[in-house]
Amino acid sequence: GENIRYLAYDRHGRPLGCLLFGSAAWKTEPRDTYIGWEASVRKQNLSMLTNNTRFLVLPWVQVKCLASHLLSLSLKQLNKDWQRRYGHSISLVETFVDTTRFRGTCYKAANWIHVGQTKGRSRQDRHTKMKVPVKDIYLYPLKVDFHRKLCEK
């Protein structure tokens, strides 16, 4: 699927962390409700979303506010890179935070919008039998008119 990867380095060329963006979740009720999506429109416009699938600041890096700063820098660049690589823009970024392990502080500090929680299911759970941790869902609009763009038929 479509994806973009970023590696962050300090001014001396030492690695600080990485961010990966990939395919958005097929459906998640809080996100879809926030957007105002019907199933047919979601299917048509899902490619205008991406998921921040991984975000890591290396454990030995101790720089105050670095995580929210890296998020901000990557989001300023993401749409241009996506357009250049895949020939279409994206309007919204999503991410899922496992609250049993993390608090989502950097997403809150970077002005992401908390829209709800998952139901504790996995992408591979077609028969609703798998149990995974419930995760907080955060969204970040890349365009002011993202609602209109995502809901166009």
Short mmCIF file of C-alpha atoms in Angstrom, two decimals:
data_model
loop_
_atom_site.label_atom_id
_atom_site.label_comp_id
_atom_site.label_asym_id
_atom_site.label_seq_id
_atom_site.Cartn_x
_atom_site.Cartn_y
_atom_site.Cartn_z
CA GLY A 1 0.00 0.00 0.00
CA GLU A 2 0.87 3.65 -0.06
CA ASN A 3 3.33 4.75 2.60
CA ILE A 4 5.90 7.39 3.51
CA ARG A 5 8.78 6.96 5.94
CA TYR A 6 10.77 9.68 7.66
CA LEU A 7 13.99 9.41 9.64
CA ALA A 8 14.92 12.29 11.92
CA TYR A 9 18.54 13.24 12.59
CA ASP A 10 20.17 15.90 14.71
CA ARG A 11 22.53 18.48 13.20
CA HIS A 12 25.46 16.08 13.69
CA GLY A 13 23.79 13.32 11.67
CA ARG A 14 22.86 11.18 14.67
CA PRO A 15 19.46 9.45 14.42
CA LEU A 16 16.71 10.75 16.70
CA GLY A 17 13.65 8.81 15.59
CA CYS A 18 11.38 7.68 12.79
CA LEU A 19 7.81 8.16 11.60
CA LEU A 20 5.85 5.93 9.24
CA PHE A 21 2.61 6.77 7.50
CA GLY A 22 0.57 4.11 5.69
CA SER A 23 -2.88 3.02 4.70
CA ALA A 24 -5.72 4.29 6.87
CA ALA A 25 -7.96 1.88 8.77
CA TRP A 26 -10.83 0.60 6.61
CA LYS A 27 -13.38 1.77 9.11
CA THR A 28 -13.54 2.98 12.65
CA GLU A 29 -16.75 4.39 14.03
CA PRO A 30 -15.42 7.46 15.93
CA ARG A 31 -13.35 8.63 12.95
CA ASP A 32 -16.11 8.00 10.43
CA THR A 33 -18.66 9.79 12.62
CA TYR A 34 -16.32 12.77 13.07
CA ILE A 35 -15.87 13.02 9.29
CA GLY A 36 -19.56 12.40 8.59
CA TRP A 37 -18.92 9.46 6.27
CA GLU A 38 -21.39 7.05 4.77
CA ALA A 39 -19.95 3.64 3.76
CA SER A 40 -20.03 4.39 0.01
CA VAL A 41 -18.27 7.74 0.41
CA ARG A 42 -15.70 6.22 2.77
CA LYS A 43 -14.87 3.55 0.19
CA GLN A 44 -14.42 6.21 -2.49
CA ASN A 45 -12.37 8.68 -0.41
CA LEU A 46 -10.38 6.53 2.03
CA SER A 47 -7.21 7.13 0.00
CA MET A 48 -7.32 10.78 1.15
CA LEU A 49 -6.42 9.60 4.67
CA THR A 50 -3.21 8.16 6.00
CA ASN A 51 -2.36 6.49 9.29
CA ASN A 52 0.67 7.38 11.41
CA THR A 53 1.41 3.69 11.87
CA ARG A 54 4.69 4.05 13.75
CA PHE A 55 6.37 6.82 15.68
CA LEU A 56 9.55 6.28 17.64
CA VAL A 57 11.88 8.65 19.38
CA LEU A 58 14.92 6.55 20.17
CA PRO A 59 15.00 5.71 23.89
CA TRP A 60 18.38 7.31 24.59
CA VAL A 61 17.32 10.65 23.08
CA GLN A 62 16.25 13.03 25.86
CA VAL A 63 15.13 16.31 24.27
CA LYS A 64 12.16 18.16 25.74
CA CYS A 65 9.22 18.54 23.29
CA LEU A 66 11.09 16.65 20.55
CA ALA A 67 8.22 14.24 19.82
CA SER A 68 5.62 16.95 19.16
CA HIS A 69 8.23 18.92 17.17
CA LEU A 70 8.97 15.91 14.93
CA LEU A 71 5.24 15.34 14.42
CA SER A 72 4.80 18.96 13.41
CA LEU A 73 7.71 18.89 10.96
CA SER A 74 6.56 15.65 9.35
CA LEU A 75 2.98 16.87 8.95
CA LYS A 76 4.17 20.06 7.22
CA GLN A 77 6.01 17.92 4.66
CA LEU A 78 3.69 14.92 4.37
CA ASN A 79 1.12 16.15 1.86
CA LYS A 80 3.78 17.45 -0.58
CA ASP A 81 5.65 14.14 -0.42
CA TRP A 82 2.43 12.14 -0.78
CA GLN A 83 1.35 14.17 -3.81
CA ARG A 84 4.76 13.74 -5.44
CA ARG A 85 4.92 9.99 -4.78
CA TYR A 86 1.30 8.93 -5.36
CA GLY A 87 -0.22 11.68 -7.46
CA HIS A 88 -2.97 12.62 -5.01
CA SER A 89 -3.21 14.63 -1.83
CA ILE A 90 -4.33 13.62 1.62
CA SER A 91 -6.63 15.65 3.83
CA LEU A 92 -6.49 13.92 7.20
CA VAL A 93 -4.07 11.84 9.27
CA GLU A 94 -5.13 9.32 11.90
CA THR A 95 -3.26 7.46 14.59
CA PHE A 96 -4.10 4.91 17.28
CA VAL A 97 -2.51 5.12 20.73
CA ASP A 98 -2.35 2.02 22.92
CA THR A 99 -3.26 3.55 26.27
CA THR A 100 -1.98 0.53 28.19
CA ARG A 101 1.52 1.60 27.07
CA PHE A 102 1.35 5.32 26.17
CA ARG A 103 -0.56 8.47 27.10
CA GLY A 104 -0.60 10.18 23.70
CA THR A 105 1.05 13.27 25.17
CA CYS A 106 2.94 14.19 22.01
CA TYR A 107 -0.24 14.01 19.90
CA LYS A 108 -2.09 16.21 22.37
CA ALA A 109 0.83 18.67 22.41
CA ALA A 110 0.86 18.73 18.59
CA ASN A 111 -2.88 19.61 18.51
CA TRP A 112 -4.24 16.29 17.27
CA ILE A 113 -7.96 15.80 17.92
CA HIS A 114 -9.05 12.92 20.17
CA VAL A 115 -12.25 11.51 18.63
CA GLY A 116 -12.82 8.34 20.66
CA GLN A 117 -11.56 4.80 21.12
CA THR A 118 -11.41 1.60 19.14
CA LYS A 119 -13.48 -1.41 20.14
CA GLY A 120 -10.52 -3.67 20.85
CA ARG A 121 -10.54 -5.41 17.50
CA SER A 122 -7.83 -5.88 14.91
CA ARG A 123 -7.62 -5.22 11.18
CA GLN A 124 -7.48 -9.00 10.69
CA ASP A 125 -10.52 -9.72 12.91
CA ARG A 126 -13.25 -10.59 10.40
CA HIS A 127 -15.10 -12.83 12.85
CA THR A 128 -14.95 -10.51 15.90
CA LYS A 129 -13.06 -13.06 18.00
CA MET A 130 -9.65 -11.43 18.46
CA LYS A 131 -9.10 -9.18 21.44
CA VAL A 132 -6.48 -6.44 21.27
CA PRO A 133 -6.02 -3.41 23.53
CA VAL A 134 -8.53 -0.59 23.14
CA LYS A 135 -6.74 2.40 21.59
CA ASP A 136 -7.38 6.12 21.58
CA ILE A 137 -8.04 7.55 18.12
CA TYR A 138 -6.47 10.89 17.19
CA LEU A 139 -6.94 12.84 13.95
CA TYR A 140 -5.00 15.69 12.41
CA PRO A 141 -6.48 17.70 9.51
CA LEU A 142 -3.98 18.67 6.83
CA LYS A 143 -6.50 20.88 5.04
CA VAL A 144 -8.96 23.40 6.44
CA ASP A 145 -11.78 22.05 4.25
CA PHE A 146 -11.07 18.37 4.97
CA HIS A 147 -14.73 17.63 5.85
CA ARG A 148 -15.92 18.88 2.46
CA LYS A 149 -13.18 17.08 0.52
CA LEU A 150 -13.68 13.77 2.35
CA CYS A 151 -17.48 13.85 1.98
CA GLU A 152 -17.58 14.69 -1.75
CA LYS A 153 -19.21 12.01 -3.88
#
